[in-house]
Amino acid sequence: MGIEDEDAVKGNPQFTLGQDLSTLSVEELRRSIDLLQKEIARIEQEIAAKDSTKATAEAVFKGG
């Protein structure tokens, strides 16, 4: 089962940036916030990993 399928089973709303929020319940809005916060954390981790890789590569090429 894919992530989208799991979200549907859990009752998570299909959130789209810029969508009309007036159609969502308070609980759906809270779930959307939770999902977005988790996605932000995941993106920040990826940025940190890429920054680390870049710094390591720069050190190797500057040292050589």
PDB file of N, CA and C in Angstrom:
ATOM      1  N   MET A   1       0.853  -1.174   0.000  1.00  0.00           N
ATOM      2  CA  MET A   1       0.000   0.000   0.000  1.00  0.00           C
ATOM      3  C   MET A   1       0.897   1.234   0.000  1.00  0.00           C
ATOM      4  N   GLY A   2       0.629   2.209  -0.880  1.00  0.00           N
ATOM      5  CA  GLY A   2       1.429   3.414  -0.981  1.00  0.00           C
ATOM      6  C   GLY A   2       1.075   4.410   0.096  1.00  0.00           C
ATOM      7  N   ILE A   3       1.881   5.439   0.220  1.00  0.00           N
ATOM      8  CA  ILE A   3       1.664   6.468   1.240  1.00  0.00           C
ATOM      9  C   ILE A   3       0.305   7.135   1.052  1.00  0.00           C
ATOM     10  N   GLU A   4      -0.047   7.458  -0.188  1.00  0.00           N
ATOM     11  CA  GLU A   4      -1.332   8.100  -0.436  1.00  0.00           C
ATOM     12  C   GLU A   4      -2.483   7.198  -0.017  1.00  0.00           C
ATOM     13  N   ASP A   5      -2.343   5.894  -0.258  1.00  0.00           N
ATOM     14  CA  ASP A   5      -3.375   4.949   0.147  1.00  0.00           C
ATOM     15  C   ASP A   5      -3.495   4.899   1.661  1.00  0.00           C
ATOM     16  N   GLU A   6      -2.345   4.907   2.351  1.00  0.00           N
ATOM     17  CA  GLU A   6      -2.351   4.873   3.808  1.00  0.00           C
ATOM     18  C   GLU A   6      -3.011   6.128   4.361  1.00  0.00           C
ATOM     19  N   ASP A   7      -2.720   7.288   3.764  1.00  0.00           N
ATOM     20  CA  ASP A   7      -3.336   8.529   4.214  1.00  0.00           C
ATOM     21  C   ASP A   7      -4.849   8.473   4.065  1.00  0.00           C
ATOM     22  N   ALA A   8      -5.317   7.916   2.962  1.00  0.00           N
ATOM     23  CA  ALA A   8      -6.752   7.818   2.730  1.00  0.00           C
ATOM     24  C   ALA A   8      -7.401   6.921   3.771  1.00  0.00           C
ATOM     25  N   VAL A   9      -6.728   5.821   4.125  1.00  0.00           N
ATOM     26  CA  VAL A   9      -7.249   4.900   5.131  1.00  0.00           C
ATOM     27  C   VAL A   9      -7.311   5.583   6.496  1.00  0.00           C
ATOM     28  N   LYS A  10      -6.303   6.394   6.826  1.00  0.00           N
ATOM     29  CA  LYS A  10      -6.259   7.083   8.109  1.00  0.00           C
ATOM     30  C   LYS A  10      -7.210   8.272   8.157  1.00  0.00           C
ATOM     31  N   GLY A  11      -7.779   8.634   7.030  1.00  0.00           N
ATOM     32  CA  GLY A  11      -8.694   9.768   7.010  1.00  0.00           C
ATOM     33  C   GLY A  11      -7.983  11.093   6.818  1.00  0.00           C
ATOM     34  N   ASN A  12      -6.723  11.068   6.395  1.00  0.00           N
ATOM     35  CA  ASN A  12      -6.011  12.312   6.158  1.00  0.00           C
ATOM     36  C   ASN A  12      -6.545  12.973   4.896  1.00  0.00           C
ATOM     37  N   PRO A  13      -6.753  14.275   4.949  1.00  0.00           N
ATOM     38  CA  PRO A  13      -7.256  14.954   3.763  1.00  0.00           C
ATOM     39  C   PRO A  13      -6.208  15.002   2.665  1.00  0.00           C
ATOM     40  N   GLN A  14      -6.660  15.046   1.435  1.00  0.00           N
ATOM     41  CA  GLN A  14      -5.755  15.259   0.321  1.00  0.00           C
ATOM     42  C   GLN A  14      -5.557  16.762   0.239  1.00  0.00           C
ATOM     43  N   PHE A  15      -4.458  17.246   0.778  1.00  0.00           N
ATOM     44  CA  PHE A  15      -4.205  18.671   0.869  1.00  0.00           C
ATOM     45  C   PHE A  15      -3.413  19.140  -0.331  1.00  0.00           C
ATOM     46  N   THR A  16      -3.861  20.246  -0.905  1.00  0.00           N
ATOM     47  CA  THR A  16      -3.168  20.863  -2.024  1.00  0.00           C
ATOM     48  C   THR A  16      -2.855  22.300  -1.649  1.00  0.00           C
ATOM     49  N   LEU A  17      -1.613  22.720  -1.869  1.00  0.00           N
ATOM     50  CA  LEU A  17      -1.255  24.104  -1.567  1.00  0.00           C
ATOM     51  C   LEU A  17      -2.170  25.054  -2.322  1.00  0.00           C
ATOM     52  N   GLY A  18      -2.676  26.050  -1.619  1.00  0.00           N
ATOM     53  CA  GLY A  18      -3.524  27.053  -2.232  1.00  0.00           C
ATOM     54  C   GLY A  18      -4.992  26.685  -2.331  1.00  0.00           C
ATOM     55  N   GLN A  19      -5.361  25.504  -1.853  1.00  0.00           N
ATOM     56  CA  GLN A  19      -6.759  25.085  -1.973  1.00  0.00           C
ATOM     57  C   GLN A  19      -7.655  25.911  -1.050  1.00  0.00           C
ATOM     58  N   ASP A  20      -8.934  25.864  -1.307  1.00  0.00           N
ATOM     59  CA  ASP A  20      -9.934  26.551  -0.492  1.00  0.00           C
ATOM     60  C   ASP A  20     -10.038  25.825   0.846  1.00  0.00           C
ATOM     61  N   LEU A  21      -9.611  26.471   1.907  1.00  0.00           N
ATOM     62  CA  LEU A  21      -9.606  25.842   3.225  1.00  0.00           C
ATOM     63  C   LEU A  21     -10.983  25.834   3.882  1.00  0.00           C
ATOM     64  N   SER A  22     -11.904  26.632   3.375  1.00  0.00           N
ATOM     65  CA  SER A  22     -13.226  26.718   3.988  1.00  0.00           C
ATOM     66  C   SER A  22     -14.009  25.416   3.888  1.00  0.00           C
ATOM     67  N   THR A  23     -13.594  24.529   2.999  1.00  0.00           N
ATOM     68  CA  THR A  23     -14.297  23.255   2.833  1.00  0.00           C
ATOM     69  C   THR A  23     -13.804  22.181   3.791  1.00  0.00           C
ATOM     70  N   LEU A  24     -12.720  22.454   4.528  1.00  0.00           N
ATOM     71  CA  LEU A  24     -12.141  21.459   5.434  1.00  0.00           C
ATOM     72  C   LEU A  24     -12.637  21.677   6.857  1.00  0.00           C
ATOM     73  N   SER A  25     -12.803  20.583   7.583  1.00  0.00           N
ATOM     74  CA  SER A  25     -13.188  20.672   8.990  1.00  0.00           C
ATOM     75  C   SER A  25     -11.965  21.075   9.814  1.00  0.00           C
ATOM     76  N   VAL A  26     -12.204  21.426  11.064  1.00  0.00           N
ATOM     77  CA  VAL A  26     -11.106  21.792  11.961  1.00  0.00           C
ATOM     78  C   VAL A  26     -10.141  20.616  12.098  1.00  0.00           C
ATOM     79  N   GLU A  27     -10.679  19.411  12.226  1.00  0.00           N
ATOM     80  CA  GLU A  27      -9.821  18.225  12.357  1.00  0.00           C
ATOM     81  C   GLU A  27      -8.992  18.017  11.090  1.00  0.00           C
ATOM     82  N   GLU A  28      -9.594  18.202   9.930  1.00  0.00           N
ATOM     83  CA  GLU A  28      -8.845  18.066   8.675  1.00  0.00           C
ATOM     84  C   GLU A  28      -7.759  19.119   8.571  1.00  0.00           C
ATOM     85  N   LEU A  29      -8.059  20.327   9.025  1.00  0.00           N
ATOM     86  CA  LEU A  29      -7.055  21.395   9.013  1.00  0.00           C
ATOM     87  C   LEU A  29      -5.889  21.040   9.940  1.00  0.00           C
ATOM     88  N   ARG A  30      -6.208  20.502  11.108  1.00  0.00           N
ATOM     89  CA  ARG A  30      -5.144  20.106  12.050  1.00  0.00           C
ATOM     90  C   ARG A  30      -4.292  18.981  11.475  1.00  0.00           C
ATOM     91  N   ARG A  31      -4.931  18.012  10.824  1.00  0.00           N
ATOM     92  CA  ARG A  31      -4.172  16.931  10.188  1.00  0.00           C
ATOM     93  C   ARG A  31      -3.301  17.469   9.067  1.00  0.00           C
ATOM     94  N   SER A  32      -3.828  18.437   8.337  1.00  0.00           N
ATOM     95  CA  SER A  32      -3.051  19.054   7.260  1.00  0.00           C
ATOM     96  C   SER A  32      -1.817  19.755   7.820  1.00  0.00           C
ATOM     97  N   ILE A  33      -1.980  20.462   8.922  1.00  0.00           N
ATOM     98  CA  ILE A  33      -0.843  21.125   9.572  1.00  0.00           C
ATOM     99  C   ILE A  33       0.190  20.093   9.984  1.00  0.00           C
ATOM    100  N   ASP A  34      -0.270  19.001  10.596  1.00  0.00           N
ATOM    101  CA  ASP A  34       0.644  17.945  11.026  1.00  0.00           C
ATOM    102  C   ASP A  34       1.412  17.363   9.841  1.00  0.00           C
ATOM    103  N   LEU A  35       0.696  17.071   8.760  1.00  0.00           N
ATOM    104  CA  LEU A  35       1.344  16.528   7.568  1.00  0.00           C
ATOM    105  C   LEU A  35       2.366  17.512   6.991  1.00  0.00           C
ATOM    106  N   LEU A  36       1.993  18.780   6.941  1.00  0.00           N
ATOM    107  CA  LEU A  36       2.904  19.790   6.400  1.00  0.00           C
ATOM    108  C   LEU A  36       4.144  19.953   7.284  1.00  0.00           C
ATOM    109  N   GLN A  37       3.964  19.921   8.603  1.00  0.00           N
ATOM    110  CA  GLN A  37       5.112  20.018   9.501  1.00  0.00           C
ATOM    111  C   GLN A  37       6.059  18.835   9.319  1.00  0.00           C
ATOM    112  N   LYS A  38       5.506  17.641   9.154  1.00  0.00           N
ATOM    113  CA  LYS A  38       6.337  16.461   8.917  1.00  0.00           C
ATOM    114  C   LYS A  38       7.068  16.575   7.580  1.00  0.00           C
ATOM    115  N   GLU A  39       6.395  17.102   6.578  1.00  0.00           N
ATOM    116  CA  GLU A  39       7.023  17.267   5.268  1.00  0.00           C
ATOM    117  C   GLU A  39       8.135  18.312   5.328  1.00  0.00           C
ATOM    118  N   ILE A  40       7.917  19.395   6.085  1.00  0.00           N
ATOM    119  CA  ILE A  40       8.958  20.410   6.258  1.00  0.00           C
ATOM    120  C   ILE A  40      10.183  19.788   6.921  1.00  0.00           C
ATOM    121  N   ALA A  41       9.984  18.994   7.959  1.00  0.00           N
ATOM    122  CA  ALA A  41      11.097  18.331   8.644  1.00  0.00           C
ATOM    123  C   ALA A  41      11.842  17.402   7.687  1.00  0.00           C
ATOM    124  N   ARG A  42      11.112  16.683   6.857  1.00  0.00           N
ATOM    125  CA  ARG A  42      11.729  15.766   5.891  1.00  0.00           C
ATOM    126  C   ARG A  42      12.564  16.544   4.871  1.00  0.00           C
ATOM    127  N   ILE A  43      12.043  17.668   4.409  1.00  0.00           N
ATOM    128  CA  ILE A  43      12.768  18.503   3.455  1.00  0.00           C
ATOM    129  C   ILE A  43      14.015  19.096   4.101  1.00  0.00           C
ATOM    130  N   GLU A  44      13.893  19.564   5.346  1.00  0.00           N
ATOM    131  CA  GLU A  44      15.042  20.128   6.046  1.00  0.00           C
ATOM    132  C   GLU A  44      16.142  19.084   6.243  1.00  0.00           C
ATOM    133  N   GLN A  45      15.763  17.841   6.516  1.00  0.00           N
ATOM    134  CA  GLN A  45      16.742  16.764   6.652  1.00  0.00           C
ATOM    135  C   GLN A  45      17.467  16.522   5.339  1.00  0.00           C
ATOM    136  N   GLU A  46      16.743  16.570   4.250  1.00  0.00           N
ATOM    137  CA  GLU A  46      17.355  16.367   2.933  1.00  0.00           C
ATOM    138  C   GLU A  46      18.317  17.505   2.601  1.00  0.00           C
ATOM    139  N   ILE A  47      17.931  18.732   2.929  1.00  0.00           N
ATOM    140  CA  ILE A  47      18.820  19.877   2.709  1.00  0.00           C
ATOM    141  C   ILE A  47      20.094  19.708   3.524  1.00  0.00           C
ATOM    142  N   ALA A  48      19.958  19.311   4.782  1.00  0.00           N
ATOM    143  CA  ALA A  48      21.132  19.109   5.642  1.00  0.00           C
ATOM    144  C   ALA A  48      22.040  18.028   5.080  1.00  0.00           C
ATOM    145  N   ALA A  49      21.452  16.944   4.595  1.00  0.00           N
ATOM    146  CA  ALA A  49      22.247  15.860   4.013  1.00  0.00           C
ATOM    147  C   ALA A  49      22.985  16.337   2.773  1.00  0.00           C
ATOM    148  N   LYS A  50      22.314  17.100   1.933  1.00  0.00           N
ATOM    149  CA  LYS A  50      22.949  17.608   0.712  1.00  0.00           C
ATOM    150  C   LYS A  50      24.044  18.616   1.045  1.00  0.00           C
ATOM    151  N   ASP A  51      23.800  19.476   2.041  1.00  0.00           N
ATOM    152  CA  ASP A  51      24.824  20.436   2.470  1.00  0.00           C
ATOM    153  C   ASP A  51      26.060  19.714   2.988  1.00  0.00           C
ATOM    154  N   SER A  52      25.846  18.636   3.740  1.00  0.00           N
ATOM    155  CA  SER A  52      26.953  17.859   4.281  1.00  0.00           C
ATOM    156  C   SER A  52      27.756  17.211   3.165  1.00  0.00           C
ATOM    157  N   THR A  53      27.065  16.634   2.204  1.00  0.00           N
ATOM    158  CA  THR A  53      27.726  16.002   1.060  1.00  0.00           C
ATOM    159  C   THR A  53      28.516  17.032   0.270  1.00  0.00           C
ATOM    160  N   LYS A  54      27.921  18.190   0.068  1.00  0.00           N
ATOM    161  CA  LYS A  54      28.586  19.262  -0.679  1.00  0.00           C
ATOM    162  C   LYS A  54      29.845  19.725   0.060  1.00  0.00           C
ATOM    163  N   ALA A  55      29.748  19.907   1.360  1.00  0.00           N
ATOM    164  CA  ALA A  55      30.893  20.353   2.153  1.00  0.00           C
ATOM    165  C   ALA A  55      32.022  19.317   2.095  1.00  0.00           C
ATOM    166  N   THR A  56      31.664  18.035   2.155  1.00  0.00           N
ATOM    167  CA  THR A  56      32.661  16.983   2.081  1.00  0.00           C
ATOM    168  C   THR A  56      33.344  16.981   0.722  1.00  0.00           C
ATOM    169  N   ALA A  57      32.572  17.119  -0.323  1.00  0.00           N
ATOM    170  CA  ALA A  57      33.139  17.150  -1.681  1.00  0.00           C
ATOM    171  C   ALA A  57      34.049  18.361  -1.870  1.00  0.00           C
ATOM    172  N   GLU A  58      33.636  19.505  -1.372  1.00  0.00           N
ATOM    173  CA  GLU A  58      34.465  20.704  -1.490  1.00  0.00           C
ATOM    174  C   GLU A  58      35.777  20.541  -0.742  1.00  0.00           C
ATOM    175  N   ALA A  59      35.724  19.928   0.426  1.00  0.00           N
ATOM    176  CA  ALA A  59      36.946  19.700   1.204  1.00  0.00           C
ATOM    177  C   ALA A  59      37.893  18.757   0.486  1.00  0.00           C
ATOM    178  N   VAL A  60      37.357  17.726  -0.156  1.00  0.00           N
ATOM    179  CA  VAL A  60      38.187  16.756  -0.883  1.00  0.00           C
ATOM    180  C   VAL A  60      38.874  17.446  -2.059  1.00  0.00           C
ATOM    181  N   PHE A  61      38.113  18.218  -2.819  1.00  0.00           N
ATOM    182  CA  PHE A  61      38.682  18.828  -4.025  1.00  0.00           C
ATOM    183  C   PHE A  61      39.603  20.002  -3.713  1.00  0.00           C
ATOM    184  N   LYS A  62      39.366  20.703  -2.627  1.00  0.00           N
ATOM    185  CA  LYS A  62      40.248  21.805  -2.231  1.00  0.00           C
ATOM    186  C   LYS A  62      41.543  21.273  -1.637  1.00  0.00           C
ATOM    187  N   GLY A  63      41.436  20.125  -0.979  1.00  0.00           N
ATOM    188  CA  GLY A  63      42.611  19.533  -0.341  1.00  0.00           C
ATOM    189  C   GLY A  63      43.518  18.806  -1.313  1.00  0.00           C
ATOM    190  N   GLY A  64      42.996  18.463  -2.470  1.00  0.00           N
ATOM    191  CA  GLY A  64      43.728  17.636  -3.434  1.00  0.00           C
ATOM    192  C   GLY A  64      44.448  18.461  -4.378  1.00  0.00           C
TER     193      GLY A  64
END
